[in-house]
Structure formats: structure tokens, C-alpha cells
XYZ file of C-alpha atoms in Angstrom:
251
model
C 6.519 13.976 11.952
C 8.116 13.447 8.477
C 6.334 11.213 6.128
C 9.347 8.949 5.939
C 9.185 8.372 9.697
C 5.426 7.804 10.041
C 5.710 3.919 9.913
C 8.514 3.455 12.266
C 7.603 0.920 14.838
C 4.715 -0.445 12.754
C 6.598 -2.861 10.493
C 5.808 -6.141 12.172
C 2.079 -5.307 12.200
C 2.237 -4.266 8.605
C 3.853 -7.472 7.520
C 1.362 -9.678 9.437
C -1.871 -7.839 9.060
C -1.869 -5.860 5.737
C -3.708 -7.533 2.772
C -1.634 -8.872 -0.082
C -2.458 -8.270 -3.743
C -4.457 -10.692 -6.039
C -2.346 -12.499 -8.542
C -4.737 -11.228 -11.233
C -2.729 -7.953 -11.274
C 0.186 -9.821 -12.885
C -2.021 -10.984 -15.809
C -3.371 -7.434 -16.126
C 0.162 -6.000 -16.294
C 1.365 -8.461 -18.724
C -1.533 -7.435 -21.027
C -1.489 -3.699 -20.351
C 2.101 -2.817 -19.400
C 4.334 -5.119 -21.299
C 5.345 -6.996 -17.998
C 7.505 -10.064 -18.674
C 9.419 -12.358 -16.462
C 12.565 -10.573 -17.566
C 11.213 -7.084 -16.635
C 13.134 -5.114 -13.991
C 10.656 -3.680 -11.535
C 11.264 -0.634 -9.400
C 8.776 -0.623 -6.512
C 8.853 2.828 -4.940
C 7.717 3.406 -1.339
C 7.915 -0.463 -1.179
C 7.455 -0.572 2.695
C 7.671 -4.089 4.000
C 7.796 -5.621 0.508
C 4.167 -6.967 0.279
C 3.752 -5.284 -3.030
C 6.900 -6.873 -4.298
C 5.802 -10.379 -3.710
C 3.709 -10.822 -6.769
C 6.491 -9.677 -9.011
C 9.136 -11.797 -7.295
C 6.898 -14.784 -7.461
C 6.527 -13.968 -11.194
C 10.392 -14.323 -11.482
C 11.127 -10.632 -11.788
C 14.023 -8.672 -10.351
C 12.671 -6.013 -7.952
C 14.466 -3.011 -6.664
C 12.408 -2.028 -3.499
C 12.997 1.698 -2.771
C 12.013 2.476 0.830
C 13.114 5.479 2.981
C 11.973 4.089 6.393
C 14.727 1.859 7.789
C 12.203 -0.214 9.973
C 10.131 -1.021 6.987
C 13.159 -1.780 4.782
C 14.674 -4.062 7.312
C 11.286 -5.895 7.593
C 11.318 -6.314 3.760
C 14.685 -7.954 3.824
C 13.471 -10.405 6.492
C 10.325 -11.139 4.559
C 11.757 -11.564 1.203
C 15.269 -12.863 1.794
C 14.266 -16.175 -0.024
C 13.987 -14.379 -3.367
C 17.358 -13.845 -5.117
C 15.779 -11.160 -7.326
C 14.891 -8.881 -4.364
C 17.063 -5.829 -3.675
C 16.157 -3.355 -0.866
C 17.286 0.238 -1.611
C 17.480 3.149 0.805
C 15.783 5.991 -1.150
C 12.770 8.120 -1.719
C 10.273 8.522 -4.557
C 12.058 11.816 -5.329
C 15.505 10.544 -5.056
C 15.442 6.717 -5.613
C 19.318 6.379 -6.175
C 18.513 3.979 -8.963
C 20.447 4.313 -12.300
C 19.024 6.173 -15.276
C 16.753 4.313 -17.611
C 17.036 1.132 -15.516
C 13.302 0.150 -14.913
C 10.967 -1.512 -17.211
C 8.038 -1.002 -14.838
C 7.732 1.438 -12.011
C 5.226 0.625 -9.322
C 3.968 2.579 -6.388
C 1.649 0.613 -4.014
C -0.210 2.359 -1.082
C 2.366 4.963 -1.309
C 1.571 7.622 -4.038
C -0.267 9.927 -1.618
C 2.922 10.378 0.347
C 4.998 11.537 -2.696
C 5.812 15.135 -3.928
C 4.075 14.637 -7.273
C 6.127 16.698 -9.704
C 9.474 15.678 -8.136
C 8.457 11.954 -8.110
C 7.328 12.219 -11.681
C 10.661 13.578 -12.807
C 12.422 10.866 -10.932
C 10.283 8.120 -12.534
C 11.021 9.613 -15.952
C 14.747 9.431 -15.147
C 14.810 5.862 -13.957
C 12.414 4.411 -16.484
C 13.546 2.949 -19.753
C 11.971 4.327 -22.990
C 8.389 3.140 -23.042
C 8.373 2.143 -19.349
C 4.883 1.979 -17.708
C 4.097 3.328 -14.255
C 1.515 1.673 -12.078
C -0.108 3.159 -9.045
C -2.011 0.691 -6.927
C -4.023 0.414 -3.722
C -5.911 -1.999 -1.744
C -8.903 0.160 -0.714
C -11.269 -1.019 2.089
C -14.793 -1.543 0.894
C -16.962 0.903 2.760
C -20.309 -0.588 1.597
C -20.739 -3.509 4.057
C -21.616 -3.072 7.727
C -18.089 -4.002 8.947
C -16.501 -1.626 6.528
C -18.868 1.214 7.628
C -18.217 0.639 11.351
C -14.446 0.454 10.943
C -14.382 3.584 8.982
C -16.452 5.388 11.658
C -13.934 4.196 14.258
C -11.058 5.668 12.185
C -12.796 8.974 11.766
C -13.278 9.091 15.508
C -9.894 8.061 16.888
C -7.218 8.252 14.057
C -4.863 10.983 14.198
C -4.758 13.120 11.000
C -6.709 10.283 9.204
C -8.581 12.790 7.047
C -5.366 14.470 5.875
C -3.372 11.303 5.084
C -5.997 9.093 3.673
C -5.026 7.753 0.193
C -8.724 8.308 -0.784
C -7.771 12.025 -1.062
C -6.123 10.946 -4.436
C -8.728 11.321 -7.193
C -8.923 11.854 -10.955
C -7.399 15.370 -10.847
C -4.224 14.239 -9.038
C -3.987 11.144 -11.245
C -4.413 13.092 -14.438
C -1.850 15.723 -13.344
C 0.688 12.989 -12.567
C 0.280 11.022 -15.937
C -0.387 14.050 -18.108
C -0.041 14.291 -20.971
C -0.589 10.600 -21.230
C -3.875 9.039 -20.431
C -3.943 6.353 -17.661
C -6.068 3.327 -17.578
C -7.786 2.006 -14.460
C -8.456 -1.545 -13.549
C -10.417 -2.891 -10.565
C -10.124 -6.343 -8.797
C -11.938 -7.775 -5.750
C -9.806 -8.770 -2.775
C -10.552 -9.963 0.760
C -8.959 -10.571 4.169
C -9.848 -12.856 7.060
C -8.892 -11.668 10.511
C -9.236 -12.818 14.119
C -9.225 -10.294 16.922
C -5.473 -10.097 17.253
C -5.315 -9.671 13.418
C -7.890 -6.881 13.449
C -5.987 -5.048 16.167
C -2.740 -5.497 14.238
C -4.472 -4.318 10.979
C -5.416 -1.036 12.820
C -2.056 -0.562 14.381
C -0.334 -1.034 11.055
C -1.775 2.266 9.926
C 0.415 5.442 10.246
C -2.497 7.390 11.716
C -3.497 4.911 14.445
C -2.729 5.946 17.974
C -0.138 3.664 19.578
C 0.161 2.543 23.204
C 0.647 5.480 25.629
C -1.604 7.733 23.490
C -4.655 9.036 25.356
C -6.846 7.689 22.510
C -5.285 4.175 22.340
C -7.239 2.507 25.101
C -10.795 3.748 24.175
C -9.963 3.027 20.634
C -9.033 -0.571 21.280
C -12.099 -1.090 23.627
C -14.348 0.090 20.743
C -12.503 -2.110 18.182
C -13.213 -5.154 20.436
C -16.816 -4.250 20.445
C -16.834 -4.040 16.828
C -15.211 -7.411 16.496
C -17.793 -9.033 18.777
C -20.628 -7.525 16.777
C -19.359 -8.739 13.317
C -17.241 -11.830 13.927
C -18.399 -15.128 12.701
C -16.675 -18.218 13.942
C -14.108 -16.065 15.428
C -13.230 -14.231 12.352
C -14.208 -11.004 10.614
C -13.854 -10.518 6.770
C -12.542 -7.262 5.300
C -13.542 -6.543 1.722
C -11.274 -4.636 -0.592
C -11.163 -3.193 -4.075
C -7.726 -3.472 -5.516
C -7.267 -0.492 -7.893
C -4.628 -0.123 -10.649
C -3.813 2.948 -12.545
C -1.472 2.343 -15.490
C 0.190 4.687 -17.889
C 3.319 6.005 -19.482
C 4.702 9.237 -18.260
C 6.366 10.291 -21.593
């Protein structure tokens, strides 16, 4: 399956059950990336638009570049109330945005899908002189018992999870992308409360999760229900996340 097709059929689960980003990232980017309310933001691999929301709420114009039509349509439904939102059919390597048009380039939960050198060249093309690039992820915390149990479930049932996991992106890949510039890292805490339906939806929002009809779907869901029963408190489980930002200039 092409990377651009991996999230087909998962958009509604993604909108409902993926974590959002803490508002603290805006303050950080104002201080570290010269973000202002007048900044034009290019969100590359924007998916359903969750990563666009902090910027739209800040008053920014956001061009959300997304190759998958299901995800792009979902973003237009989610964000139709923001006049500054513009969905764009494009890829990280060919955004279709004009030269030198973006004050800030963002890639959230998406960088590990890009072809690094081609995306870097495209970011240089669309960025204004001095534009910053921000790579960011909501990363599940694997230290608590729920996090460990959920990770074990993914390792057992999720198709090609090891190959597509964004944790495969480390200092070497980040340094190569930002080089010769030096990137800066920032970390924030984040959390998400989920009931059983939400936990199932959170799992099914992932590109590597078997869908209904797959041989692994039923046993995976059965084990997920057992996991929920084990860790739920008052009908909810709490996922802990670390929100990671990597900020730099590509010039």
C-alpha cells in the first residue's frame, strides 16, 4: 500500500480519538520560531487537521497539505468554521504551494512518511527567507502500566508496526534533515481520557491496525477489551503523552 493511501477509511476515528496538541506549543513557537498572528503556516501531511487547530485558534492562515482525500475531506468538515483554513491536495515532496510563501512550516505525526531529501528541498522552496520548520509528535508514554500494555498489544497484532513507527526517527535522521543548521528540541506533557469506544477508535485510527475482516482484528479487539477492563477507572483510561517539538531553519 502507498503511504498516501494508508489512512483511507480511518479519518473519522482519527478526528474523534487522536490527541490534540497542548496550547503551550504556540507560546514556544512565538519565542523560538518567530510565530505571530500574521504568520502564514504550511502544515504538511496535515491529515484531518488536528495539528492545524492551535494555529487557526491563534488567528493564523493555514494551508493544510494532505495527499489522502479521505483525510483532507475530514479536515474540511472539522475546520470549516475557520476562514483562515485552506485544504490543499499535495505531498511533502510536491506541496503545490507558491515559492517563498510560508513563514512557518509544520509537519505533525507525519515526518516519518516523507522522502527526506525531496521534502527538505520542497520546504526550502516554499519557505520565506528565515522561515522555521517544526516537526512535532504526540508520543505515547511507555513508562506507565497502561502504556506498556498497549505497546505490547501493538507489537503483537499491528501490521508492519515496527517498520512504520515514528519512533524510528531519531537524532541521526533529524540532524540530516536540518543540517547544516542545528535544531532545538522542546518537550511538553499531554494526556487523553478515553472510554472503551474511544480506546477502540484510538487503535483503529492507526495505519497499522488491522481493520474489520482481517484475521487479527477479532483477537486484537478482545485483548483490547481485557486491557481496558484491567486499567479503567470510573469507565475511563488515561493515555499519557509526551509532545515533542523539533525546531530549526533549513537554510
